[in-house]
mmCIF file of C-alpha atoms in Angstrom:
data_model
loop_
_atom_site.group_PDB
_atom_site.id
_atom_site.type_symbol
_atom_site.label_atom_id
_atom_site.label_comp_id
_atom_site.label_asym_id
_atom_site.label_seq_id
_atom_site.Cartn_x
_atom_site.Cartn_y
_atom_site.Cartn_z
ATOM 1 C CA UNK A 1 54.164 7.324 17.893
ATOM 2 C CA UNK A 2 51.621 5.821 20.957
ATOM 3 C CA UNK A 3 49.831 3.373 20.256
ATOM 4 C CA UNK A 4 45.807 3.417 22.651
ATOM 5 C CA UNK A 5 45.263 -0.506 22.958
ATOM 6 C CA UNK A 6 41.061 -1.951 23.871
ATOM 7 C CA UNK A 7 41.260 -5.625 24.786
ATOM 8 C CA UNK A 8 38.545 -6.327 24.433
ATOM 9 C CA UNK A 9 36.317 -5.612 20.887
ATOM 10 C CA UNK A 10 32.580 -6.741 23.007
ATOM 11 C CA UNK A 11 31.633 -6.518 26.518
ATOM 12 C CA UNK A 12 27.743 -7.086 27.682
ATOM 13 C CA UNK A 13 25.720 -5.675 30.762
ATOM 14 C CA UNK A 14 22.947 -6.987 32.293
ATOM 15 C CA UNK A 15 20.828 -3.296 32.772
ATOM 16 C CA UNK A 16 20.755 -1.558 36.228
ATOM 17 C CA UNK A 17 24.418 -4.013 36.869
ATOM 18 C CA UNK A 18 28.601 -2.428 36.755
ATOM 19 C CA UNK A 19 30.771 -2.698 33.904
ATOM 20 C CA UNK A 20 34.319 -1.368 32.845
ATOM 21 C CA UNK A 21 36.639 -0.281 29.853
ATOM 22 C CA UNK A 22 39.611 -1.117 29.807
ATOM 23 C CA UNK A 23 42.580 0.869 27.755
ATOM 24 C CA UNK A 24 45.911 0.581 27.951
ATOM 25 C CA UNK A 25 48.353 2.965 26.311
ATOM 26 C CA UNK A 26 51.713 4.121 25.377
ATOM 27 C CA UNK A 27 53.598 6.545 25.942
ATOM 28 C CA UNK A 28 57.155 8.357 27.519
ATOM 29 C CA UNK A 29 55.202 11.802 27.660
ATOM 30 C CA UNK A 30 54.527 13.048 30.885
ATOM 31 C CA UNK A 31 52.243 15.712 30.541
ATOM 32 C CA UNK A 32 48.442 14.301 28.379
ATOM 33 C CA UNK A 33 45.444 13.768 28.287
ATOM 34 C CA UNK A 34 43.024 10.642 28.172
ATOM 35 C CA UNK A 35 39.894 10.075 26.597
ATOM 36 C CA UNK A 36 36.714 8.658 26.467
ATOM 37 C CA UNK A 37 34.052 8.959 24.024
ATOM 38 C CA UNK A 38 31.005 6.996 23.170
ATOM 39 C CA UNK A 39 29.959 5.896 19.435
ATOM 40 C CA UNK A 40 26.203 5.437 19.348
ATOM 41 C CA UNK A 41 24.744 3.782 15.982
ATOM 42 C CA UNK A 42 24.032 6.975 14.720
ATOM 43 C CA UNK A 43 27.229 7.469 14.664
ATOM 44 C CA UNK A 44 27.754 10.680 16.570
ATOM 45 C CA UNK A 45 31.321 11.339 18.425
ATOM 46 C CA UNK A 46 30.164 12.145 22.179
ATOM 47 C CA UNK A 47 32.368 12.860 24.956
ATOM 48 C CA UNK A 48 31.852 10.559 28.245
ATOM 49 C CA UNK A 49 35.141 11.303 30.072
ATOM 50 C CA UNK A 50 38.894 13.137 30.466
ATOM 51 C CA UNK A 51 41.025 12.290 32.454
ATOM 52 C CA UNK A 52 44.623 14.450 32.461
ATOM 53 C CA UNK A 53 47.712 13.266 34.122
ATOM 54 C CA UNK A 54 49.083 15.528 36.084
ATOM 55 C CA UNK A 55 45.520 14.712 38.488
ATOM 56 C CA UNK A 56 46.144 11.762 40.297
ATOM 57 C CA UNK A 57 41.732 11.851 41.565
ATOM 58 C CA UNK A 58 40.237 10.401 39.106
ATOM 59 C CA UNK A 59 37.875 11.944 36.489
ATOM 60 C CA UNK A 60 33.876 11.537 37.818
ATOM 61 C CA UNK A 61 30.419 12.117 35.481
ATOM 62 C CA UNK A 62 27.537 10.468 37.418
ATOM 63 C CA UNK A 63 27.818 6.819 36.818
ATOM 64 C CA UNK A 64 30.399 6.709 34.229
ATOM 65 C CA UNK A 65 33.892 7.187 36.621
ATOM 66 C CA UNK A 66 38.378 6.179 36.119
ATOM 67 C CA UNK A 67 40.275 4.351 36.867
ATOM 68 C CA UNK A 68 43.474 5.831 35.821
ATOM 69 C CA UNK A 69 47.515 4.106 36.367
ATOM 70 C CA UNK A 70 50.427 6.054 35.319
ATOM 71 C CA UNK A 71 53.065 4.084 36.055
ATOM 72 C CA UNK A 72 50.823 1.275 34.260
ATOM 73 C CA UNK A 73 49.410 2.877 31.823
ATOM 74 C CA UNK A 74 46.368 1.926 32.213
ATOM 75 C CA UNK A 75 42.894 3.899 31.931
ATOM 76 C CA UNK A 76 39.965 2.218 32.695
ATOM 77 C CA UNK A 77 36.126 3.239 32.169
ATOM 78 C CA UNK A 78 33.341 2.118 34.826
ATOM 79 C CA UNK A 79 29.693 2.556 34.248
ATOM 80 C CA UNK A 80 27.693 1.914 37.357
ATOM 81 C CA UNK A 81 23.718 1.119 36.642
ATOM 82 C CA UNK A 82 24.139 0.866 32.867
ATOM 83 C CA UNK A 83 21.587 2.023 31.041
ATOM 84 C CA UNK A 84 20.151 0.489 27.431
ATOM 85 C CA UNK A 85 21.105 3.972 26.460
ATOM 86 C CA UNK A 86 24.712 3.177 27.015
ATOM 87 C CA UNK A 87 24.534 0.087 24.054
ATOM 88 C CA UNK A 88 26.904 1.640 21.895
ATOM 89 C CA UNK A 89 30.648 1.860 20.834
ATOM 90 C CA UNK A 90 33.151 3.249 23.451
ATOM 91 C CA UNK A 91 37.099 4.711 22.075
ATOM 92 C CA UNK A 92 39.374 5.430 24.437
ATOM 93 C CA UNK A 93 41.610 8.147 23.218
ATOM 94 C CA UNK A 94 45.462 8.984 23.980
ATOM 95 C CA UNK A 95 46.070 13.841 23.747
ATOM 96 C CA UNK A 96 49.517 14.443 24.129
ATOM 97 C CA UNK A 97 50.854 17.787 24.391
ATOM 98 C CA UNK A 98 53.817 17.168 21.736
ATOM 99 C CA UNK A 99 52.098 15.329 18.938
ATOM 100 C CA UNK A 100 49.032 17.725 19.322
ATOM 101 C CA UNK A 101 46.662 14.881 18.117
ATOM 102 C CA UNK A 102 44.258 12.372 18.722
ATOM 103 C CA UNK A 103 44.792 9.083 19.103
ATOM 104 C CA UNK A 104 41.948 6.598 19.638
ATOM 105 C CA UNK A 105 42.151 2.941 20.477
ATOM 106 C CA UNK A 106 39.793 0.190 18.648
ATOM 107 C CA UNK A 107 36.830 0.680 20.376
ATOM 108 C CA UNK A 108 34.613 -1.194 22.118
ATOM 109 C CA UNK A 109 31.211 -2.724 21.262
ATOM 110 C CA UNK A 110 29.576 -2.446 24.721
ATOM 111 C CA UNK A 111 25.361 -5.303 24.873
ATOM 112 C CA UNK A 112 23.401 -3.677 27.220
ATOM 113 C CA UNK A 113 20.211 -6.562 28.149
ATOM 114 C CA UNK A 114 17.367 -5.591 29.349
ATOM 115 C CA UNK B 1 24.606 27.887 18.140
ATOM 116 C CA UNK B 2 28.343 26.704 17.360
ATOM 117 C CA UNK B 3 29.425 24.120 15.788
ATOM 118 C CA UNK B 4 30.846 22.119 12.986
ATOM 119 C CA UNK B 5 28.893 20.567 10.418
ATOM 120 C CA UNK B 6 30.391 17.779 7.354
ATOM 121 C CA UNK B 7 28.275 18.250 4.510
ATOM 122 C CA UNK B 8 26.730 15.369 2.156
ATOM 123 C CA UNK B 9 25.918 12.740 4.919
ATOM 124 C CA UNK B 10 25.634 10.489 2.170
ATOM 125 C CA UNK B 11 28.216 10.116 -0.834
ATOM 126 C CA UNK B 12 28.488 8.009 -4.157
ATOM 127 C CA UNK B 13 32.334 8.022 -6.127
ATOM 128 C CA UNK B 14 32.891 6.447 -9.519
ATOM 129 C CA UNK B 15 35.848 4.732 -9.368
ATOM 130 C CA UNK B 16 38.655 7.199 -10.214
ATOM 131 C CA UNK B 17 37.313 10.100 -9.510
ATOM 132 C CA UNK B 18 37.936 13.159 -7.285
ATOM 133 C CA UNK B 19 35.104 13.319 -4.107
ATOM 134 C CA UNK B 20 34.999 16.443 -1.952
ATOM 135 C CA UNK B 21 33.991 16.053 1.358
ATOM 136 C CA UNK B 22 33.092 19.151 3.562
ATOM 137 C CA UNK B 23 34.382 20.180 7.221
ATOM 138 C CA UNK B 24 32.713 23.267 8.784
ATOM 139 C CA UNK B 25 33.023 24.489 12.411
ATOM 140 C CA UNK B 26 32.020 28.100 13.738
ATOM 141 C CA UNK B 27 33.662 27.160 17.104
ATOM 142 C CA UNK B 28 37.058 30.107 15.855
ATOM 143 C CA UNK B 29 38.762 26.250 16.984
ATOM 144 C CA UNK B 30 42.419 26.496 15.310
ATOM 145 C CA UNK B 31 42.847 22.874 15.128
ATOM 146 C CA UNK B 32 40.914 20.852 11.854
ATOM 147 C CA UNK B 33 41.562 16.393 12.367
ATOM 148 C CA UNK B 34 40.726 14.165 9.196
ATOM 149 C CA UNK B 35 39.695 10.496 10.367
ATOM 150 C CA UNK B 36 38.308 7.305 9.034
ATOM 151 C CA UNK B 37 36.341 4.996 10.489
ATOM 152 C CA UNK B 38 36.141 1.053 8.976
ATOM 153 C CA UNK B 39 33.871 -0.921 10.133
ATOM 154 C CA UNK B 40 33.371 -2.171 13.555
ATOM 155 C CA UNK B 41 36.523 -0.813 13.850
ATOM 156 C CA UNK B 42 38.758 2.920 15.704
ATOM 157 C CA UNK B 43 39.843 6.155 13.973
ATOM 158 C CA UNK B 44 42.365 6.404 12.115
ATOM 159 C CA UNK B 45 43.878 10.106 11.494
ATOM 160 C CA UNK B 46 44.330 10.682 8.371
ATOM 161 C CA UNK B 47 44.856 14.593 7.877
ATOM 162 C CA UNK B 48 45.799 17.134 10.196
ATOM 163 C CA UNK B 49 46.256 20.887 10.662
ATOM 164 C CA UNK B 50 46.854 22.907 13.446
ATOM 165 C CA UNK B 51 46.883 26.343 11.848
ATOM 166 C CA UNK B 52 45.558 27.893 8.923
ATOM 167 C CA UNK B 53 48.102 27.346 5.611
ATOM 168 C CA UNK B 54 50.006 24.560 7.600
ATOM 169 C CA UNK B 55 48.585 21.032 7.678
ATOM 170 C CA UNK B 56 50.365 17.870 8.177
ATOM 171 C CA UNK B 57 50.199 14.073 7.158
ATOM 172 C CA UNK B 58 48.545 11.070 10.555
ATOM 173 C CA UNK B 59 48.584 8.052 9.889
ATOM 174 C CA UNK B 60 46.890 7.085 6.942
ATOM 175 C CA UNK B 61 47.702 10.380 4.534
ATOM 176 C CA UNK B 62 47.894 8.043 0.775
ATOM 177 C CA UNK B 63 45.732 8.931 -1.379
ATOM 178 C CA UNK B 64 43.794 11.449 0.546
ATOM 179 C CA UNK B 65 45.094 15.752 0.781
ATOM 180 C CA UNK B 66 43.740 18.724 2.082
ATOM 181 C CA UNK B 67 44.138 22.792 1.753
ATOM 182 C CA UNK B 68 43.086 25.040 5.164
ATOM 183 C CA UNK B 69 42.263 28.386 3.476
ATOM 184 C CA UNK B 70 39.944 29.866 5.966
ATOM 185 C CA UNK B 71 39.927 28.607 9.623
ATOM 186 C CA UNK B 72 36.586 27.784 9.487
ATOM 187 C CA UNK B 73 36.924 25.134 6.608
ATOM 188 C CA UNK B 74 38.877 21.855 6.313
ATOM 189 C CA UNK B 75 37.645 20.255 2.993
ATOM 190 C CA UNK B 76 38.890 16.394 2.909
ATOM 191 C CA UNK B 77 40.153 15.213 -1.212
ATOM 192 C CA UNK B 78 39.606 11.715 -1.528
ATOM 193 C CA UNK B 79 41.748 11.225 -4.764
ATOM 194 C CA UNK B 80 41.509 8.302 -7.125
ATOM 195 C CA UNK B 81 45.066 7.127 -5.821
ATOM 196 C CA UNK B 82 42.457 6.116 -2.896
ATOM 197 C CA UNK B 83 42.919 2.378 -3.217
ATOM 198 C CA UNK B 84 40.068 1.958 -0.932
ATOM 199 C CA UNK B 85 37.761 5.197 -0.285
ATOM 200 C CA UNK B 86 34.663 2.719 1.137
ATOM 201 C CA UNK B 87 34.436 3.999 4.797
ATOM 202 C CA UNK B 88 32.648 6.590 7.169
ATOM 203 C CA UNK B 89 34.942 10.480 7.502
ATOM 204 C CA UNK B 90 34.847 12.008 10.483
ATOM 205 C CA UNK B 91 35.998 15.562 10.802
ATOM 206 C CA UNK B 92 36.518 17.562 14.392
ATOM 207 C CA UNK B 93 38.029 20.167 16.123
ATOM 208 C CA UNK B 94 40.437 21.059 19.027
ATOM 209 C CA UNK B 95 39.976 23.796 20.493
ATOM 210 C CA UNK B 96 43.704 23.939 22.864
ATOM 211 C CA UNK B 97 44.108 23.951 25.221
ATOM 212 C CA UNK B 98 41.406 22.729 26.607
ATOM 213 C CA UNK B 99 41.410 19.712 24.089
ATOM 214 C CA UNK B 100 37.726 18.489 23.984
ATOM 215 C CA UNK B 101 37.515 17.441 20.200
ATOM 216 C CA UNK B 102 34.037 18.551 18.450
ATOM 217 C CA UNK B 103 32.391 15.768 16.115
ATOM 218 C CA UNK B 104 30.918 16.279 12.793
ATOM 219 C CA UNK B 105 27.882 13.938 12.195
ATOM 220 C CA UNK B 106 30.707 12.763 9.113
ATOM 221 C CA UNK B 107 29.990 11.437 5.717
ATOM 222 C CA UNK B 108 29.505 7.954 4.585
ATOM 223 C CA UNK B 109 31.688 7.551 1.196
ATOM 224 C CA UNK B 110 30.498 4.399 -1.342
ATOM 225 C CA UNK B 111 32.962 3.516 -4.283
ATOM 226 C CA UNK B 112 29.909 2.333 -6.449
#
């Protein structure tokens, strides 16, 4: 079974600065997708960014980018120019075509200091 | 507007009772999922269904049951066999092969 690990239960960043959230995963598949989801206090899950494993280029969405290291099975999220609205729980998730299910990490709580 | 709707938002259950959480989607997605979230923790998969009249157990299926009689609906029943049901429950649907998951707003279940 696939596992997703987020080793940072909490992170803190100053407003306008950059922060990186870590995620590692374990899989024997070669074809899969990786995601970062944001869960604000409203608890609504919001997709932040998605990466296809077959793509070498790291995904970017505005202030959010990933560092995808397939050999190391690492998938970190970088948030640039952090804003107060970025404060939330962030979940890393794995989707493998073999299992056809989405597996989540334990989450990282991000706090943004004004 | 297309989306996924969970109801009710808050639910209280007496010990020994079964309760059913509703999940409806009008996105025409084949796959639907139920997750449980405990305070400060990640999402754990309870059950999932990839097609009507078929579903599979996830990591924590004990004490739960589901049905998938219609593509749009995937209700979750929390039975009296679930020893610690107080949690936040999230339903999701996926548009395979795109694989982006869309989530409902969740149901907070409390045992009183």
